[in-house]
Tab-separated table of C-alpha atoms in Angstrom:
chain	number	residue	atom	x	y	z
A	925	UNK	CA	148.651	3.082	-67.104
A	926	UNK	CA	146.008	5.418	-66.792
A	927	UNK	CA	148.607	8.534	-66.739
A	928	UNK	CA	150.197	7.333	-69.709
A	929	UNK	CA	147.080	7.344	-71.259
A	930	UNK	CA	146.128	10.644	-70.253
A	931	UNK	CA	149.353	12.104	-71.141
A	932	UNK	CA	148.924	10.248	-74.520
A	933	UNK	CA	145.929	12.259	-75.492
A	934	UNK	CA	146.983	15.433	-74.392
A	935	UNK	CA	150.027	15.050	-76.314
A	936	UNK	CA	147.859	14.143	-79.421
A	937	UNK	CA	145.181	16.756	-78.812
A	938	UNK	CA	148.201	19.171	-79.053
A	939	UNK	CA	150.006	17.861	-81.431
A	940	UNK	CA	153.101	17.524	-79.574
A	941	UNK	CA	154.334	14.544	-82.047
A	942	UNK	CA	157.744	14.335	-80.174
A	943	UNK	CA	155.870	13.581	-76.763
A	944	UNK	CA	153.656	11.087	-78.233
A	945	UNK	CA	156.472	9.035	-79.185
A	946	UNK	CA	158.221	9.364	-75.962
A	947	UNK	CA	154.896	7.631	-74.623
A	948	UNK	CA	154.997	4.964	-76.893
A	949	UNK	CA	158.326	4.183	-76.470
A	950	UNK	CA	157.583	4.520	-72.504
A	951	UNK	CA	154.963	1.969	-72.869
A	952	UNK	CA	156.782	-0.208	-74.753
A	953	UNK	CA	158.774	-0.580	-72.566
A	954	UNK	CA	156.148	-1.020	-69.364
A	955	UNK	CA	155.273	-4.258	-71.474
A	956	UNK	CA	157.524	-6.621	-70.369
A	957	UNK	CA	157.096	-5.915	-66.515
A	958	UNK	CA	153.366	-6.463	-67.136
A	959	UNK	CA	154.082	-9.727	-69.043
A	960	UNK	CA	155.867	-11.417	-66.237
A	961	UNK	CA	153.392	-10.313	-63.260
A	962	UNK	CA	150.774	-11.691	-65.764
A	963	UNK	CA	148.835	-8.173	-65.747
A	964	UNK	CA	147.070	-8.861	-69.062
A	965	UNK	CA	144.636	-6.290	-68.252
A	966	UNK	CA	146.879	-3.604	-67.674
A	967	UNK	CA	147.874	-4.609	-71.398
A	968	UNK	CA	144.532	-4.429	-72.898
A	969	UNK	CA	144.096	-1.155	-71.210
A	970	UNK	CA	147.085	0.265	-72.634
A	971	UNK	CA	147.112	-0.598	-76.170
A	972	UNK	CA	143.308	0.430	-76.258
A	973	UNK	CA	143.836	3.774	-74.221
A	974	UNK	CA	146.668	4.691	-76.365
A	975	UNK	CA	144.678	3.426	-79.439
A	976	UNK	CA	148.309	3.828	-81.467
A	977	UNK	CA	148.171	0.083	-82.828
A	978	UNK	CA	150.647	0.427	-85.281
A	979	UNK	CA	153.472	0.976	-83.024
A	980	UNK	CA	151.951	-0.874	-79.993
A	981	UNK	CA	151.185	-4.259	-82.413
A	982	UNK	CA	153.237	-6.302	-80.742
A	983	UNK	CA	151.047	-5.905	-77.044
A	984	UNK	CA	148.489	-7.375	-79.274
A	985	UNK	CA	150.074	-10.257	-80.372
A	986	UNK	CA	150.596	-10.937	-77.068
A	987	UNK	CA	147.674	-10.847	-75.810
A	988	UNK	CA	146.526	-12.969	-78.386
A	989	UNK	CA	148.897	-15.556	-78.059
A	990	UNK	CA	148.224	-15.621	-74.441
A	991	UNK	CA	144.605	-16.484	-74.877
A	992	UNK	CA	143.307	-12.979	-74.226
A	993	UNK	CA	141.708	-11.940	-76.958
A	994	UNK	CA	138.155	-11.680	-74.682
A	995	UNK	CA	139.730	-9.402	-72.768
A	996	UNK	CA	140.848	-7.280	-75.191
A	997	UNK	CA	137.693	-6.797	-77.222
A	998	UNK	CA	135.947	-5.855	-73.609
A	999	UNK	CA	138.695	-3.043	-72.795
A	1000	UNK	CA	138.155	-1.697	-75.491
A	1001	UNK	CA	134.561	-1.671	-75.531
A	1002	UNK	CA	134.706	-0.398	-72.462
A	1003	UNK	CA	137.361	2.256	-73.585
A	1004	UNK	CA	136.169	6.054	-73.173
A	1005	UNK	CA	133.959	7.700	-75.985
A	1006	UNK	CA	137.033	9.262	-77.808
A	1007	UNK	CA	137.677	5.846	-78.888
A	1008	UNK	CA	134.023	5.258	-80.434
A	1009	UNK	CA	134.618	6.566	-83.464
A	1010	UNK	CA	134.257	4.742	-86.960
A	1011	UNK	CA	137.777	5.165	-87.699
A	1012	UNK	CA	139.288	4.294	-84.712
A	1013	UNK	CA	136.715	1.282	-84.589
A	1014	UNK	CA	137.901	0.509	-88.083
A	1015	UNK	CA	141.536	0.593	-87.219
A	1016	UNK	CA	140.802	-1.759	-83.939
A	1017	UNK	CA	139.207	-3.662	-86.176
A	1018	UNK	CA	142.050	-3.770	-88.948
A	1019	UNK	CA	144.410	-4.597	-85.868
A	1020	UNK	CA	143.143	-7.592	-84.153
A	1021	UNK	CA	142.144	-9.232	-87.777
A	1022	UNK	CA	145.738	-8.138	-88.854
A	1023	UNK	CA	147.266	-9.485	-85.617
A	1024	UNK	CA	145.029	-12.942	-85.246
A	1025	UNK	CA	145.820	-13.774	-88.844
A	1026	UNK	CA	149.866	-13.493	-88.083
A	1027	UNK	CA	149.786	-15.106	-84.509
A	1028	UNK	CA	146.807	-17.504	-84.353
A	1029	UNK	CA	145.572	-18.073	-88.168
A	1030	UNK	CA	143.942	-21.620	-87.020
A	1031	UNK	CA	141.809	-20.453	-84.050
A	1032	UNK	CA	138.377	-19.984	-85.934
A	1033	UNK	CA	136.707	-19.823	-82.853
A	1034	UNK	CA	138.741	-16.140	-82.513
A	1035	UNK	CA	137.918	-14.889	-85.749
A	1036	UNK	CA	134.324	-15.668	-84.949
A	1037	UNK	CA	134.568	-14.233	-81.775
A	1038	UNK	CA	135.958	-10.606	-83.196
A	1039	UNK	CA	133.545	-10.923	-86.442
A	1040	UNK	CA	130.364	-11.322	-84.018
A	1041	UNK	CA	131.752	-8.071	-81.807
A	1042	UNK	CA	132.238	-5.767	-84.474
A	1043	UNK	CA	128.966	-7.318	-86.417
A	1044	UNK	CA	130.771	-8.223	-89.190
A	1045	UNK	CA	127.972	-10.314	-90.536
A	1046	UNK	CA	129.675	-11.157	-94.243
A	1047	UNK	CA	133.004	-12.413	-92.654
A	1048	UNK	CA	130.860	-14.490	-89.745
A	1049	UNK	CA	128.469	-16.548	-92.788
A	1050	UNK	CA	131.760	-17.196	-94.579
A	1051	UNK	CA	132.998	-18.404	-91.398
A	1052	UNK	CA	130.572	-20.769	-90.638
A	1053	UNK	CA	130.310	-21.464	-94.586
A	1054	UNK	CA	134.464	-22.394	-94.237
A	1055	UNK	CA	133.795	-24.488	-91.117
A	1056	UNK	CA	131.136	-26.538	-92.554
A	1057	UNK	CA	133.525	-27.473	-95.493
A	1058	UNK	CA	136.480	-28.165	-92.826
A	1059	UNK	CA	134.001	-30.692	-90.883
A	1060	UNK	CA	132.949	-32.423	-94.292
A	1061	UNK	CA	136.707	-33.155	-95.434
A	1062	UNK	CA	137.080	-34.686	-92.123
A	1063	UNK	CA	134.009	-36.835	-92.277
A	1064	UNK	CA	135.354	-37.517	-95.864
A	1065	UNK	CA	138.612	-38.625	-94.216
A	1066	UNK	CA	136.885	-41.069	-91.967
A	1067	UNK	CA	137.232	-44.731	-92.447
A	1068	UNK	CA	134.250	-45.637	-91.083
A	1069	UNK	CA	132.216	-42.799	-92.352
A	1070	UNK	CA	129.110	-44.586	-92.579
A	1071	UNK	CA	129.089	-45.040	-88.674
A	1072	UNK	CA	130.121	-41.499	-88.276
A	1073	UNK	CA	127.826	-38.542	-88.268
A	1074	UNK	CA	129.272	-36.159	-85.916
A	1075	UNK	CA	130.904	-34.223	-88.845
A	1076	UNK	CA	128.075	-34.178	-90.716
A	1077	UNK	CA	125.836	-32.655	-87.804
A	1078	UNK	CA	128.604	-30.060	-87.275
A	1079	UNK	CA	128.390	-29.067	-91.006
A	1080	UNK	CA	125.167	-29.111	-91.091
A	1081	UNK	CA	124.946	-26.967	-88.119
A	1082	UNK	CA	127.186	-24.591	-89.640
A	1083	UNK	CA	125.408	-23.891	-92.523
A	1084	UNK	CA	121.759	-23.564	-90.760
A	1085	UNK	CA	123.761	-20.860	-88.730
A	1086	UNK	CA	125.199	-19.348	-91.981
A	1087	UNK	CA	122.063	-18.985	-93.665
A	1088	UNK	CA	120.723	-16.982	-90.220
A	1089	UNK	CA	123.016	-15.103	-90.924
A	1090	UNK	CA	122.531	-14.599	-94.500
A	1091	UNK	CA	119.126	-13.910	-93.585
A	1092	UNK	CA	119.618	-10.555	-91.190
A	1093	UNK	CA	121.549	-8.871	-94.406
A	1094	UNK	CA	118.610	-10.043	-97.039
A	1095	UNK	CA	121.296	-11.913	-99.162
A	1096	UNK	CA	118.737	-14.341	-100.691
A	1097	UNK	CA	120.803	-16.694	-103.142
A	1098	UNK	CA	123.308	-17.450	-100.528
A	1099	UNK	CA	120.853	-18.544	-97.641
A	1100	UNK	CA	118.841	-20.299	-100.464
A	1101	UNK	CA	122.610	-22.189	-101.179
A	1102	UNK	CA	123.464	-22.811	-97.271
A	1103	UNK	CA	119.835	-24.379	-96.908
A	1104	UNK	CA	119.880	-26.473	-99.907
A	1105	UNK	CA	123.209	-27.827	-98.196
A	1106	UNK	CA	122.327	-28.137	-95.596
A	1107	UNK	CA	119.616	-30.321	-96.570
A	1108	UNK	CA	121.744	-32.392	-98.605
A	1109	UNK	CA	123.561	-33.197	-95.315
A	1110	UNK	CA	120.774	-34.587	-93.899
A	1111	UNK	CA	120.258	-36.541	-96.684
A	1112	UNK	CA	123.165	-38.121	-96.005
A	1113	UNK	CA	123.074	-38.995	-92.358
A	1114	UNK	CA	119.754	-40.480	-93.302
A	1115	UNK	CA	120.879	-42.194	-96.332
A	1116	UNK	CA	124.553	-43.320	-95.969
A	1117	UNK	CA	124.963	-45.838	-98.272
A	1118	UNK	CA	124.380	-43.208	-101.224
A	1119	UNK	CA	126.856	-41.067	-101.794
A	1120	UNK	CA	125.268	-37.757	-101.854
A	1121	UNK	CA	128.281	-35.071	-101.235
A	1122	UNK	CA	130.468	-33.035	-103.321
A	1123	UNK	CA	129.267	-34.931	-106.687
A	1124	UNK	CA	130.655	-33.882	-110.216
A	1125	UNK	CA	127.873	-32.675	-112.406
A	1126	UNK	CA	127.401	-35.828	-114.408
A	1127	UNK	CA	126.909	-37.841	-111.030
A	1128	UNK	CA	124.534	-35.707	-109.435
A	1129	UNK	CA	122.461	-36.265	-112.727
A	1130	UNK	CA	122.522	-39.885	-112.048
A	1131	UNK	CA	121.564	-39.629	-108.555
A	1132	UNK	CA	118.462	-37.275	-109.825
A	1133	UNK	CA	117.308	-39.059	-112.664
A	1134	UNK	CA	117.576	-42.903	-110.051
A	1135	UNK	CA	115.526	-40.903	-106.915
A	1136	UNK	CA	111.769	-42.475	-107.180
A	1137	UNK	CA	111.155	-40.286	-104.159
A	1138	UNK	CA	110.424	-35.985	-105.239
A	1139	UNK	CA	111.745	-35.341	-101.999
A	1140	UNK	CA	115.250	-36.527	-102.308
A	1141	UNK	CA	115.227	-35.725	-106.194
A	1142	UNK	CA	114.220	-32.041	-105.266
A	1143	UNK	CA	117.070	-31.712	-102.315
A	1144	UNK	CA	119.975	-33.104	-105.015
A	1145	UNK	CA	118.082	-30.584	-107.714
A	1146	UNK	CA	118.378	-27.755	-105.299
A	1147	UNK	CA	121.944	-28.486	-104.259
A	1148	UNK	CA	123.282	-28.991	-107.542
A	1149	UNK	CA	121.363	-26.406	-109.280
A	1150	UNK	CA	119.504	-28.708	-111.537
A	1151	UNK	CA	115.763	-27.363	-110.622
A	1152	UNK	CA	115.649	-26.417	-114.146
A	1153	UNK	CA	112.234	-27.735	-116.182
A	1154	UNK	CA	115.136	-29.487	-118.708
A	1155	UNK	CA	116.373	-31.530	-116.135
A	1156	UNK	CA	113.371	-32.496	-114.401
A	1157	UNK	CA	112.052	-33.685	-118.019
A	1158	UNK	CA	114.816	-36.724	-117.994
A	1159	UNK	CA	113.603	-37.567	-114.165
A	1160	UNK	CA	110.283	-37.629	-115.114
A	1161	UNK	CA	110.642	-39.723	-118.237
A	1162	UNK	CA	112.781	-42.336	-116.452
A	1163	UNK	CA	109.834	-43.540	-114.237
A	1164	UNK	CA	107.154	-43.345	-117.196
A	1165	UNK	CA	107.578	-46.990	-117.211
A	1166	UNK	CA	106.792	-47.298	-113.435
A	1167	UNK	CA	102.732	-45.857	-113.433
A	1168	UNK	CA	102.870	-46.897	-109.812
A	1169	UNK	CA	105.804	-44.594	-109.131
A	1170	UNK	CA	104.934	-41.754	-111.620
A	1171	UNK	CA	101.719	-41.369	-110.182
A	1172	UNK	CA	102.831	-40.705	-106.650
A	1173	UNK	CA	105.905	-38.635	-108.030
A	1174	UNK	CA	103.835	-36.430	-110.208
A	1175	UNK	CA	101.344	-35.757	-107.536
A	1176	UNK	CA	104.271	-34.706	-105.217
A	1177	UNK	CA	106.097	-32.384	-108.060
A	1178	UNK	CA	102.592	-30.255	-108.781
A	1179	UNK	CA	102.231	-29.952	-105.199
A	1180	UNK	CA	105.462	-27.862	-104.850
A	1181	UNK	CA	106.277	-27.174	-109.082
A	1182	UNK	CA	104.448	-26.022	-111.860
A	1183	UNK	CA	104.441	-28.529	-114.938
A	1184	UNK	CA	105.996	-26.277	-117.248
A	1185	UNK	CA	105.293	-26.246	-121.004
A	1186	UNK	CA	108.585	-26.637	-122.044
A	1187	UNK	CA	108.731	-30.096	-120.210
A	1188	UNK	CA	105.626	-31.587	-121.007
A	1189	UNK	CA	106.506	-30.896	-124.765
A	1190	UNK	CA	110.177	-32.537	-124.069
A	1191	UNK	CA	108.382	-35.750	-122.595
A	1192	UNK	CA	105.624	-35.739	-125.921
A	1193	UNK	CA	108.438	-35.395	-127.846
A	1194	UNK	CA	110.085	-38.072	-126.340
A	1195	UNK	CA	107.281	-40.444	-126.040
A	1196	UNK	CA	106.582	-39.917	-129.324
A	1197	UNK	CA	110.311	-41.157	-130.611
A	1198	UNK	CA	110.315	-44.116	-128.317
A	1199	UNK	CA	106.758	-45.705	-129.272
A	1200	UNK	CA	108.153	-44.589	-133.109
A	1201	UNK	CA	111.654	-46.867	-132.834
A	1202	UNK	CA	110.335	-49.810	-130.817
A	1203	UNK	CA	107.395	-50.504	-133.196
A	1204	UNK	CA	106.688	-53.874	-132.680
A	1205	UNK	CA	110.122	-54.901	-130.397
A	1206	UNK	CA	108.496	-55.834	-127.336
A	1207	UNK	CA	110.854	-58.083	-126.387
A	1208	UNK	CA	113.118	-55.547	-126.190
A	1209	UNK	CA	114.422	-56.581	-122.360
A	1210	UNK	CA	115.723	-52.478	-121.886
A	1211	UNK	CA	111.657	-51.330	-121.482
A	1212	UNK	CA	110.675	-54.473	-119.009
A	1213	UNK	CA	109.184	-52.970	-116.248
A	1214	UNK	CA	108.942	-54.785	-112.967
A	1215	UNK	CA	106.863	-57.246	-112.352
A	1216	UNK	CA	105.291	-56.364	-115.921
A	1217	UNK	CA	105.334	-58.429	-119.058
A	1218	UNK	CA	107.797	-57.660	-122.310
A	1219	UNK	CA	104.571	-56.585	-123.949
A	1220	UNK	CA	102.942	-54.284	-121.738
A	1221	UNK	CA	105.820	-52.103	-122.259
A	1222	UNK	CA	103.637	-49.815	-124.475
A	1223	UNK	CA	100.334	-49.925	-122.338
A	1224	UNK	CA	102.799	-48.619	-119.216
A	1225	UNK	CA	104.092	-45.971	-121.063
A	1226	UNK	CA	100.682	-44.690	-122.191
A	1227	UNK	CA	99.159	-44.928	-118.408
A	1228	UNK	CA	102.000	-42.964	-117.326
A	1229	UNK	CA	101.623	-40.327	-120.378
A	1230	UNK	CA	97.780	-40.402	-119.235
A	1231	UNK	CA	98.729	-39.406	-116.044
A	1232	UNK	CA	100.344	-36.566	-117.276
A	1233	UNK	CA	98.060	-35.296	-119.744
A	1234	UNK	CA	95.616	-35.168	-116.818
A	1235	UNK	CA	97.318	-33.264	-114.106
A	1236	UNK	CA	97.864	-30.452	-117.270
A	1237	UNK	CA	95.395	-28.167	-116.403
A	1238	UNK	CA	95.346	-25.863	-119.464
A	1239	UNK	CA	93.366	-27.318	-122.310
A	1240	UNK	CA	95.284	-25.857	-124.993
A	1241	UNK	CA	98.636	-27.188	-123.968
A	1242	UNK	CA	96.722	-30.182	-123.340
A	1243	UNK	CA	95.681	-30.860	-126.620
A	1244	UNK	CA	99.615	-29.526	-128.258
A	1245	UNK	CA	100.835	-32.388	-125.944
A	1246	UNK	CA	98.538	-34.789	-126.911
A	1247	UNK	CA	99.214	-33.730	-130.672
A	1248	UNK	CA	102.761	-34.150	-130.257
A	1249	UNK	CA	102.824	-37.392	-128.735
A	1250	UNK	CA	100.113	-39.101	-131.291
A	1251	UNK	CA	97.929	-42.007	-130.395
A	1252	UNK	CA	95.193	-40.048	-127.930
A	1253	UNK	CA	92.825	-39.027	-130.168
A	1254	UNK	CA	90.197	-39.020	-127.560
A	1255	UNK	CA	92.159	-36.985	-124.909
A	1256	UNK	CA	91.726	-34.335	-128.495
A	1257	UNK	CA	88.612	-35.041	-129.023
A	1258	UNK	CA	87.749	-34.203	-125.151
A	1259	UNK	CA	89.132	-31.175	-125.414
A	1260	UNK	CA	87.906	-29.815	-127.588
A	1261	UNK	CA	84.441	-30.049	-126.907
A	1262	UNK	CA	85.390	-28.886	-123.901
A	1263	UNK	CA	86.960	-25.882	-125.701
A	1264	UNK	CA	84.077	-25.400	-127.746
A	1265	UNK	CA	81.516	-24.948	-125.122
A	1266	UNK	CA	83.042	-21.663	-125.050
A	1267	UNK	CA	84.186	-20.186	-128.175
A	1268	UNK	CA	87.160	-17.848	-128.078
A	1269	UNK	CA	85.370	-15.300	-129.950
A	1270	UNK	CA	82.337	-15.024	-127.630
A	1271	UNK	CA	81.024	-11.666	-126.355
A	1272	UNK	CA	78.676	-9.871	-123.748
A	1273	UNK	CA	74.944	-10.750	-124.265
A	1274	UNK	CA	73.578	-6.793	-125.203
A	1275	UNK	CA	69.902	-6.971	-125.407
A	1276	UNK	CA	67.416	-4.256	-127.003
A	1277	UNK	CA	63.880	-3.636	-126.289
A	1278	UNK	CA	61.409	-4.696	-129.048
A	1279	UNK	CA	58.286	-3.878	-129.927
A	1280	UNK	CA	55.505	-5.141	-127.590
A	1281	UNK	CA	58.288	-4.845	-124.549
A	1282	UNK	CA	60.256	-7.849	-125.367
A	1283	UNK	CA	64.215	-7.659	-125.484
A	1284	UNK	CA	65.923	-8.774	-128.755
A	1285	UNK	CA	69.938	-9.905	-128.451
A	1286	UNK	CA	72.084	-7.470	-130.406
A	1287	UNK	CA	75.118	-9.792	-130.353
């Protein structure tokens, strides 16, 4: 093997194109001694020493087929310098992807296997990405998914390893997506009896809108790319009968969102067309909240807009909120004489000397 190598290169080097194909044909036909003593490595050696894949394809997809695709990746690693370079890395490369996809297309543990050894770190997140899917379609094929979270823990390992991944090559959006996934996976195992997975965009706004927890509304928000102020307006407002939930929820959102502008006016604005078309219809059995009275519907609804105006920090927005919504004339009144302990126009105190050494303010 070695000779035939050595005469291979020297035939190349000279560019003797009629002896190099003598060679190949030479080896070619070594191959099928080597197959039957089971001399794999003699294989590996060869189609790497010769480094002609095109014509010597076939000793690859034997190798492969055989289950010695380890072997090969180490010959050739192990291969002299002359076969370091880019583009006969590349071509390697081209070979065994070209090769593994014809002869073994299902073995994902072989594609991994050549993406990790040439650092292919793109084609080894997809990967994983593709393998997380394949485990969730079988745990969605399960008839006694509920009992079963093997798949699950496989997909969710796969993605935790894909955003790693994603992480090493600074691709931000995607390791953002992999984690959010992942964490919906979790939510799963923890939650089974909710279906959390794969949802259609209407149903992962239900799912939002019913969580009374921010911590499972903010994984489905993330996952479904609904962590938009718009969205988390219609979440908000379907708890602002619940003050006991709303409080706790509200407390939990500020610690990890900001209470945007745009929201807060959404949920005046909504307030304000609510209290405006129920009037007087207490009894209206859509606004009973539990363990509440028909007619309290009105003074839950203001407790939970209380709450809100309150964790609004900026006085201004405070007051356009409070303006919007009508009925909290006193929240107004507040502040603005907070507002006006500082006017808007104030300036630096400039002082002058007077007569008789005293200092007189110029402004």
């Amino acid at each position: 093997v070695e000779l035939l190598i050595l005469a291979h290169h020297f035939y190349k080097s000279s560019a003797c194109l009629d002896g190099v194909d003598v060679l190949v044909a030479l080896a070619a036909n070594r191959v099928e001694s080597y197959v039957i003593e089971g001399d794999f490595s003699c294989l590996a050696r060869l189609v790497t020493g010769v480094s002609n894949f095109y014509a010597l394809n076939f000793i690859l997809g034997i190798l492969i087929e055989n289950g010695q695709l380890e072997l090969l990746l180490q010959k050739y690693s192990a291969a002299d310098p002359a076969t370091g370079t880019a583009e006969a890395v590349r071509g390697f490369r081209m070979a065994v992807l070209t090769a593994l996809k014809h002869f073994n297309p299902h073995d994902l543990d072989a594609f991994a296997m050549v993406y990790n050894h040439f650092d292919m770190k793109h084609d080894t997140a997809s990967l994983l990405e593709s393998r997380s899917k394949h485990s969730l379609q079988l745990w969605f094929g399960r008839r006694d998914k509920d009992h079963q979270n093997a798949d699950l823990l496989d997909s969710m390992r796969y993605l935790i390893e894909a955003a790693e991944v994603y992480t090493t090559i600074d691709a931000g959006q995607k390791t953002h997506r992999a984690c959010a996934r992942s964490s919906l996976l979790s939510l799963q195992t923890r939650i089974p009896e909710i279906p959390w997975m794969d949802l259609s965009d209407t149903n992962a706004r239900r799912i939002l809108v019913d969580q009374s927890r921010f911590q499972e509304a903010l994984i489905v928000a993330e996952a479904y790319d609904l962590n938009q102020p718009s969205e988390w307006a219609l979440v908000l407002w379907n708890h602002m009968l619940r003050p006991d939930i709303i409080e706790q929820f509200v407390a939990d959102f500020v610690a990890i969102l900001p209470l945007q502008p745009s929201m807060l006016l959404d949920l005046a604005r909504f307030y304000r067309s609510e209290v405006a078309a129920r009037g007087d219809q207490s009894h209206f059995s859509v606004w009973l909240s539990p363990g509440g009275l028909p007619a309290e519907w009105g003074k839950h609804l203001g407790k939970s807009f209380r709450s809100l105006l309150k964790r609004t920090r900026d006085l201004r927005v405070r007051i356009q909120l409070a303006t919007v919504a009508t009925g909290f004339s006193d929240v107004i009144d507040m502040c603005n004489r907070a507002l006006d302990k500082v006017p808007e126009t104030a300036g630096p105190l400039i002082l002058r000397k007077g007569h008789g050494g005293g200092y007189l303010p110029l402004m």
